[in-house]
Short mmCIF file of C-alpha atoms and ligand atoms in Angstrom, two decimals:
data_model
loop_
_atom_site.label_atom_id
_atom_site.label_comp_id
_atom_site.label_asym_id
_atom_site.label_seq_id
_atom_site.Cartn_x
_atom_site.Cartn_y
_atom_site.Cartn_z
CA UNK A 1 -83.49 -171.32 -107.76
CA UNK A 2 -79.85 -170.98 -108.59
CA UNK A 3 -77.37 -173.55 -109.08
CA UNK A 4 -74.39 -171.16 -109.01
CA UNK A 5 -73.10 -172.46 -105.04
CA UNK A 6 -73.49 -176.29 -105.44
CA UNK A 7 -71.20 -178.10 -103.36
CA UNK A 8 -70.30 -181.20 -105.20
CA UNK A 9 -66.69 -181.64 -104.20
CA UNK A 10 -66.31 -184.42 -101.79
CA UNK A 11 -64.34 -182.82 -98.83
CA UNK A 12 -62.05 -184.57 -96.11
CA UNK A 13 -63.01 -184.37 -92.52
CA UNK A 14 -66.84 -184.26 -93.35
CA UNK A 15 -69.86 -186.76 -92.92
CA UNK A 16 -72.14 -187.18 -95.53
CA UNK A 17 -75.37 -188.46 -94.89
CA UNK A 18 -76.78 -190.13 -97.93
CA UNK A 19 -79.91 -191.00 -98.94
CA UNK A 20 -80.53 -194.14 -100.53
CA UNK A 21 -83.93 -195.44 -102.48
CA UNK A 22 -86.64 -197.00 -100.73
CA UNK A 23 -87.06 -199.62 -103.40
CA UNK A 24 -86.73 -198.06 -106.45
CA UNK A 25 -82.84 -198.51 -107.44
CA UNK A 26 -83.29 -195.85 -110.32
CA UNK A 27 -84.02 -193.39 -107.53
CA UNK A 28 -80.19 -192.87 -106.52
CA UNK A 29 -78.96 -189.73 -107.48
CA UNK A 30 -76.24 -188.79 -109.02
CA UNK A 31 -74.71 -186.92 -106.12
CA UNK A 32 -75.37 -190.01 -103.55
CA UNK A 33 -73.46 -192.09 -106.61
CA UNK A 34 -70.33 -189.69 -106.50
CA UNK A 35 -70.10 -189.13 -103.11
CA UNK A 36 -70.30 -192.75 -102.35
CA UNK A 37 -67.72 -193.39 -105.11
CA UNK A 38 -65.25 -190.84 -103.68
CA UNK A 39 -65.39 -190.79 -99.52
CA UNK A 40 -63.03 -193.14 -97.98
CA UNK A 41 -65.50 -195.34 -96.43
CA UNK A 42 -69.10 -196.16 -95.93
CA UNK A 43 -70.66 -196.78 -92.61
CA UNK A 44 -73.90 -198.12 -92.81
CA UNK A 45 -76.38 -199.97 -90.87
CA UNK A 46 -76.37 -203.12 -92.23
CA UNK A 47 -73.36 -203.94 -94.32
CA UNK A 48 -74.87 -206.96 -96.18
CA UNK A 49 -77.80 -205.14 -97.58
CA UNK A 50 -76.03 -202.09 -98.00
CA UNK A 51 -72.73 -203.90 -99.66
CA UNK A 52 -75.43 -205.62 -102.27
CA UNK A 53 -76.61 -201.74 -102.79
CA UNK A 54 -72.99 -200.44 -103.52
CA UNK A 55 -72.46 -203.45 -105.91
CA UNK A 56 -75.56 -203.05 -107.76
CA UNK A 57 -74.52 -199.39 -108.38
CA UNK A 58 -71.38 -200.73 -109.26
CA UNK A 59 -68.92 -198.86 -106.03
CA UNK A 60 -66.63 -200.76 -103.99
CA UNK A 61 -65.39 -199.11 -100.69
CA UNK A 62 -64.55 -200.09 -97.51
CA UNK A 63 -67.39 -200.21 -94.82
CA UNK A 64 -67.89 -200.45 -91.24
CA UNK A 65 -71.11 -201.11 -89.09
CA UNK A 66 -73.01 -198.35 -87.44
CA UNK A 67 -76.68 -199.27 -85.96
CA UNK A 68 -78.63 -199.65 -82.71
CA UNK A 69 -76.01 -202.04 -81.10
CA UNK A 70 -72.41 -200.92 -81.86
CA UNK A 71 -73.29 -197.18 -81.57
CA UNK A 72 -71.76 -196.20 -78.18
CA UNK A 73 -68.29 -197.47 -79.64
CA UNK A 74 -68.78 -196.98 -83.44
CA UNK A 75 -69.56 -193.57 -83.24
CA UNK A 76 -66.43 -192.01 -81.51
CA UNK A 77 -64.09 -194.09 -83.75
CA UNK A 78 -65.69 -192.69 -86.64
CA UNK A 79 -65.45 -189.47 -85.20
CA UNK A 80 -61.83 -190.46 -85.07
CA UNK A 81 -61.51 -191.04 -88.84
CA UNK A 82 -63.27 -188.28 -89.26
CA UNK A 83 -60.86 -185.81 -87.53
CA UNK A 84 -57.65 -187.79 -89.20
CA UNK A 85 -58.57 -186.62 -92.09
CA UNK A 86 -61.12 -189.39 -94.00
CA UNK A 87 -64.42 -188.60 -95.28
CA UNK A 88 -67.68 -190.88 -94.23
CA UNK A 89 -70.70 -191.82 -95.72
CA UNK A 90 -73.44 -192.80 -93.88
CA UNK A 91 -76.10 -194.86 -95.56
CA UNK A 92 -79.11 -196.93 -93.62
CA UNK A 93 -80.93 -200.08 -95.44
CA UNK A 94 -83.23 -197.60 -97.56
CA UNK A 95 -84.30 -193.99 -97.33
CA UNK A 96 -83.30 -190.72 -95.35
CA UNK A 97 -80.30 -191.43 -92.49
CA UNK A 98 -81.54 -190.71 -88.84
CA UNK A 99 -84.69 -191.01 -89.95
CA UNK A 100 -85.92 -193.91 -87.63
CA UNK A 101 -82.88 -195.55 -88.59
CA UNK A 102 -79.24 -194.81 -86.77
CA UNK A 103 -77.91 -191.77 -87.22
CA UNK A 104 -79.42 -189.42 -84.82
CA UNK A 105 -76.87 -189.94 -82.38
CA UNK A 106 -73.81 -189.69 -84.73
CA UNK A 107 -74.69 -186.29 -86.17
CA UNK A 108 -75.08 -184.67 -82.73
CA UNK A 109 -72.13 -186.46 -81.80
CA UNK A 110 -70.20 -184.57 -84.91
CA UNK A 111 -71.93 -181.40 -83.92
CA UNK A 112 -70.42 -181.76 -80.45
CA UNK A 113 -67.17 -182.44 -81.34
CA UNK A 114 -66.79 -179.79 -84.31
CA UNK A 115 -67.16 -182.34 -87.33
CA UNK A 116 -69.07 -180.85 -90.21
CA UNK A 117 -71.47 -182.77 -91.59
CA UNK A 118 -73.50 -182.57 -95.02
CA UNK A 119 -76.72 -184.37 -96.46
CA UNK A 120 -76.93 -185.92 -100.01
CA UNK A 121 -80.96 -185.62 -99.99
CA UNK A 122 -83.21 -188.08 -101.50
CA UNK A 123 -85.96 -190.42 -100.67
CA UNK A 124 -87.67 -190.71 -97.58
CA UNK A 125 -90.60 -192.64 -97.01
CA UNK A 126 -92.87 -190.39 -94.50
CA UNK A 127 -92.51 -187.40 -96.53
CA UNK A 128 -92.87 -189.23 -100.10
CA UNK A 129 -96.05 -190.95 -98.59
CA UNK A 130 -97.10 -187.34 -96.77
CA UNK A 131 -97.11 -185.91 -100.39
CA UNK A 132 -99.25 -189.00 -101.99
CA UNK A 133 -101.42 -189.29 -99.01
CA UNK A 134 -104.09 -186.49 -100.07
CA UNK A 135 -104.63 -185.59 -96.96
CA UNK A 136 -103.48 -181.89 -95.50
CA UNK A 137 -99.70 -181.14 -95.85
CA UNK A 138 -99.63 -177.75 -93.94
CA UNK A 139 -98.72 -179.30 -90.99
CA UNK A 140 -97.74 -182.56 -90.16
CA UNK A 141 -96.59 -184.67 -87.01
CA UNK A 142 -93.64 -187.23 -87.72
CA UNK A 143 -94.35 -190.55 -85.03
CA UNK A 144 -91.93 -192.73 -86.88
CA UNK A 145 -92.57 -196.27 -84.74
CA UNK A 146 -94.79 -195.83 -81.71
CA UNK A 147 -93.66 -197.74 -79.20
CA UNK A 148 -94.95 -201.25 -79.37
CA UNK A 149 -97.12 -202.17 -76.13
CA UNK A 150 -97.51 -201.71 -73.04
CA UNK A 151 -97.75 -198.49 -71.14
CA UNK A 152 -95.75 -196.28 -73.54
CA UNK A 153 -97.79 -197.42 -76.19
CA UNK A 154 -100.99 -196.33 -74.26
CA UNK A 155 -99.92 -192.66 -73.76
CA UNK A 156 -98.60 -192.16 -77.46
CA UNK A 157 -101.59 -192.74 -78.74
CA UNK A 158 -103.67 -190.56 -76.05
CA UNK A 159 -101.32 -188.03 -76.56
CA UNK A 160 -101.12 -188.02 -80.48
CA UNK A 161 -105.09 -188.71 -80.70
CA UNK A 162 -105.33 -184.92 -79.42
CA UNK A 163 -103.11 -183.50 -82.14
CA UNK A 164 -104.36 -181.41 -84.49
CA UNK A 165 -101.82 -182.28 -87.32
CA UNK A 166 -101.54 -184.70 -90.01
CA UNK A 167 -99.81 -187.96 -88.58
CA UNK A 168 -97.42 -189.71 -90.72
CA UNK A 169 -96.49 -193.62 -88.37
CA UNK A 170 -94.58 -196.09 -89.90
CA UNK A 171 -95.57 -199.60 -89.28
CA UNK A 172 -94.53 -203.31 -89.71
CA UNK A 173 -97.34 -205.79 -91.71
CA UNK A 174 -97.70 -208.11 -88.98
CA UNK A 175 -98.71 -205.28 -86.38
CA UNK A 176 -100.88 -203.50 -88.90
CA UNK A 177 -104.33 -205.02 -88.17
CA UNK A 178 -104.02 -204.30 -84.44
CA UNK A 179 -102.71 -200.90 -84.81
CA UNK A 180 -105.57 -200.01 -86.96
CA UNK A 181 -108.00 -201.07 -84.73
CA UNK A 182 -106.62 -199.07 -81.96
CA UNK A 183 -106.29 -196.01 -84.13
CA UNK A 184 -109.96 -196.87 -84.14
CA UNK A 185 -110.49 -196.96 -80.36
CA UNK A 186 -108.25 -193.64 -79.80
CA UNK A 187 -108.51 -191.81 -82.75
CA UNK A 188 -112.60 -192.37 -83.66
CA UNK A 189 -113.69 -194.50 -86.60
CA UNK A 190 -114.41 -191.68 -88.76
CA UNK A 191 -111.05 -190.25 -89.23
CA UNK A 192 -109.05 -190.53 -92.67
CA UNK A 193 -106.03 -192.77 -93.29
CA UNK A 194 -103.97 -193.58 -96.24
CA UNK A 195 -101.80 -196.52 -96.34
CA UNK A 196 -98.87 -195.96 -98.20
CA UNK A 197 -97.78 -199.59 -99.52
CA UNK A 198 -94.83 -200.52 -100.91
CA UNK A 199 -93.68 -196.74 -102.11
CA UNK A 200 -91.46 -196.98 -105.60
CA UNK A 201 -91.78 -200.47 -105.92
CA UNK A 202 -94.11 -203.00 -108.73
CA UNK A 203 -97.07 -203.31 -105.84
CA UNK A 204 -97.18 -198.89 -105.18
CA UNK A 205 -100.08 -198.75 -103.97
CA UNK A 206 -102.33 -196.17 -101.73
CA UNK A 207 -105.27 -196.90 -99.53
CA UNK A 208 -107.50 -194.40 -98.74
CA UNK A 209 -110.39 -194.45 -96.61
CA UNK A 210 -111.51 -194.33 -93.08
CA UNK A 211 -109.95 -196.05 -90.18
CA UNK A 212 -113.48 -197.87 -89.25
CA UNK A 213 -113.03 -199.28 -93.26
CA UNK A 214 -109.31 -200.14 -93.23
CA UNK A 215 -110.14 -202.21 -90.31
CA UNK A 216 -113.18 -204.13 -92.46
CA UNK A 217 -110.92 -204.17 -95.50
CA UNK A 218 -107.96 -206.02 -93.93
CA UNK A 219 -110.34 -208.64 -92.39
CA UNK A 220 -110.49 -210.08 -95.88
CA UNK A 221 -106.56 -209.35 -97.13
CA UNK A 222 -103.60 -209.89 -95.54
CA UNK A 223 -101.36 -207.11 -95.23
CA UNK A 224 -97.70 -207.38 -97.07
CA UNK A 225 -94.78 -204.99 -97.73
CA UNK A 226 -93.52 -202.33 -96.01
CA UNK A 227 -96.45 -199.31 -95.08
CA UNK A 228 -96.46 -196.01 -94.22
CA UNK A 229 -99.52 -194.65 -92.41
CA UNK A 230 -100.73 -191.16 -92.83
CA UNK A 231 -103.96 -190.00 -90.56
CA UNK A 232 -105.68 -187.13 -90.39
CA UNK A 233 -105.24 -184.90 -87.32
CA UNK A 234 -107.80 -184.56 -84.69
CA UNK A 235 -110.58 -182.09 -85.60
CA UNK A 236 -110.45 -178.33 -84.33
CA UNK A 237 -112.24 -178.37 -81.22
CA UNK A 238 -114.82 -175.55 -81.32
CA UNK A 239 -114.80 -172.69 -78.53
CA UNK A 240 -118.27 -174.02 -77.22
CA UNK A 241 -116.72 -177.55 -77.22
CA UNK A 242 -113.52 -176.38 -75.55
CA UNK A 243 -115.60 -175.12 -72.65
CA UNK A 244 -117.66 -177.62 -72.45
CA UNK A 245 -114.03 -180.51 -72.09
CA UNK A 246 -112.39 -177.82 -69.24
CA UNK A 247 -115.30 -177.67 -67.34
CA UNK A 248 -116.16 -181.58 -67.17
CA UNK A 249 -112.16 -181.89 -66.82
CA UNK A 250 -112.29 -179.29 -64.24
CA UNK A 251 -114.96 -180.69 -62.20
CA UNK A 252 -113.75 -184.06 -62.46
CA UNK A 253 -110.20 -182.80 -60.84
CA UNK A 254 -112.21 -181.25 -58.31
CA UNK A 255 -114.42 -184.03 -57.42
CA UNK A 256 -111.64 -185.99 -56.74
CA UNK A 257 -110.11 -183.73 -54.54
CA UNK A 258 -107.89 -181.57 -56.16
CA UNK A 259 -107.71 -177.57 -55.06
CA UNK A 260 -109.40 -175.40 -58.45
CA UNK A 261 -105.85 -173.93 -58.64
CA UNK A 262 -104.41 -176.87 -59.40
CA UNK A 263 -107.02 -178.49 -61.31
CA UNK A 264 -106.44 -174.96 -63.52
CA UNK A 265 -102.81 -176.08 -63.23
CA UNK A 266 -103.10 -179.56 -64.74
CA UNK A 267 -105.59 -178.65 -67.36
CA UNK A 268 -102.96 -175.64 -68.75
CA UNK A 269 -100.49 -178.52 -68.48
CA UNK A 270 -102.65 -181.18 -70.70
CA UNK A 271 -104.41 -179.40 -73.11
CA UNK A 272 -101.67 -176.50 -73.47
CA UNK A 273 -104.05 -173.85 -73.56
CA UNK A 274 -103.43 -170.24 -72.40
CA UNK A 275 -103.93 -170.29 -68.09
CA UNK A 276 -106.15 -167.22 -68.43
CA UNK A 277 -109.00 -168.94 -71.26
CA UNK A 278 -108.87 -172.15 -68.85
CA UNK A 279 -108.74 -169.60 -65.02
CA UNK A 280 -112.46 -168.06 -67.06
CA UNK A 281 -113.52 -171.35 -67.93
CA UNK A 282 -113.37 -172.78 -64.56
CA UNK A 283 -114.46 -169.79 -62.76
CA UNK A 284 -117.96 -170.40 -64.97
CA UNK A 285 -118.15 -174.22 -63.00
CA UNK A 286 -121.29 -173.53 -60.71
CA UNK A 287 -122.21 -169.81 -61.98
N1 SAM B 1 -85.03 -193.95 -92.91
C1 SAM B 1 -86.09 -194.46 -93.75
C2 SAM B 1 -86.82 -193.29 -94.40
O1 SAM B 1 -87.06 -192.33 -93.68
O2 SAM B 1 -87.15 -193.34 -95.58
C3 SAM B 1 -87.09 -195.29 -92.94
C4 SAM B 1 -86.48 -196.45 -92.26
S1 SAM B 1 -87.54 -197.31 -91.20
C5 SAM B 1 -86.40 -198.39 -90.41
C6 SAM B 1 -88.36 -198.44 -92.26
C7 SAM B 1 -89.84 -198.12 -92.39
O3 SAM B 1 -90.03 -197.12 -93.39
C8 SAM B 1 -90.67 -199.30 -92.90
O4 SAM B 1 -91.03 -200.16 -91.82
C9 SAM B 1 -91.87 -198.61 -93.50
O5 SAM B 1 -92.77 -198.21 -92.50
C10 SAM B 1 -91.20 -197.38 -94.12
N2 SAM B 1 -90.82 -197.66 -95.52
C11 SAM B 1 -89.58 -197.82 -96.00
N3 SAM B 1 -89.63 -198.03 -97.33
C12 SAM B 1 -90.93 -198.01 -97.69
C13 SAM B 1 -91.62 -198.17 -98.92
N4 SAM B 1 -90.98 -198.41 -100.07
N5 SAM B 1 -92.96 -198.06 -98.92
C14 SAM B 1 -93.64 -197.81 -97.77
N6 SAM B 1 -93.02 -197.67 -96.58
C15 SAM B 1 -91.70 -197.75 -96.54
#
């Protein structure tokens, strides 16, 4: 690595997106402490919280509000400071910006309207609790919050029970004993988890064992603090097994009176698997 190009001047016209510590206040770095020092003002998502922050690290700066409700105007009046010539931070209550916090929307909105923008990395709970979790890194799938009932809830987790990768969900305390039993339901009790609890703070602590134990263990302890959930992906299906799940699929389709071209059609379109392996597979049905 070479630290011959750092950029460490604090430029006008640019947002910074800065990274702030999940609960640890030693974990601010000293770029996030300059840059927040030196732009012209702070937008964050909650000014309270984050105006304790900048007085605990000892900054004073002006701030404005950016979250969930104010976005739609917030956004192009930043965008406004921003092209007059001010400099931005954006900080959310803890962690990574636009990382299921606000923050999304303002970046793309700089990228549309020619704004540079830069990142002041630092600590982000799914990836810090991806790395602890023990479970495979490779590849990973980032869920953030599912959606919390209903429909939409239903199909997240059907869809997301199928994927291969290593899923990293964030969840509140009070919802964790009836997510875990439906990770049970969708998922299969057998799979890994590890709870990530409280990441950085006195009460660190990670949880791992299956999702048919988590379920027995918090029948007995209340969960508290903030969690991150990491799950291992669905198991490689094997060839035979793959055959076996297009042809029932298949037939099913077809029972119910759907031509075999587009039963072929909506099996390609569920499982994602290459139209010629599922055309042989079906072809097999009644051979
Ligand atoms: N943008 C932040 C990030 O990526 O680090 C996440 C913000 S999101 C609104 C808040 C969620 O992150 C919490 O509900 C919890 O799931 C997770 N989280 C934040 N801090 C945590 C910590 N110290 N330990 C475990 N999970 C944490």
């Amino acid at each position: 690595m070479s630290y011959t190009e750092e950029r460490n001047k604090v430029e006008k016209s640019l947002l910074y997106l800065v990274a702030t510590p999940i609960g640890n206040l030693a974990d601010i770095t000293e770029r996030a402490l300059k840059v927040l020092s030196e732009v012209d003002f702070v937008a964050a998502e909650d000014t309270r919280n984050s105006g304790l922050l900048l007085s605990r690290l000892g900054i004073k700066k002006p701030m404005i509000s950016y979250h969930d409700h104010n976005r739609t105007e917030r956004g192009p009046e930043i965008v406004e400071r921003l092209k007059g010539g001010e400099s931005c931070a954006l900080i959310s209550d803890a962690g990574m910006p636009a990382i299921s916090d606000p923050g999304e929307e303002l970046v793309a909105l700089c990228a549309r309207e020619g704004i540079r923008v830069s990142i002041i990395p630092g600590a982000c709970a799914a990836v810090s609790a991806l790395a602890l979790s023990g479970l495979s890194t490779r590849r990973f799938a980032f869920e953030g919050f599912l959606p919390v009932s209903g429909k939409e809830r239903k199909k997240r987790l059907t869809d997301i029970a199928k994927d291969e990768r290593t899923l990293i969900i964030y969840e509140a305390p009070h919802r964790l004993k009836k997510t875990l039993a439906e990770f049970c339901e969708y998922f299969g009790s057998d799979r890994r988890i590890a709870l990530c609890r409280e990441l950085t703070k006195l009460n660190e602590e990670i949880i791992r064992m299956t999702l048919a134990a988590a379920c027995e263990y918090y029948e007995s302890v209340e969960p508290r603090g903030e969690y991150v959930l990491v799950i291992d992906g669905a198991p490689e299906a094997t060839e035979a097994e793959e055959s076996v799940n297009i042809a029932d699929r298949a037939a099913a389709l077809i029972a119910g009176g759907m031509s075999q071209k587009d039963a072929i059609k909506t099996i390609v379109k569920e499982t994602g698997l290459p139209k010629n392996k599922v055309y042989a597979e079906v072809l097999k049905i009644g051979e």
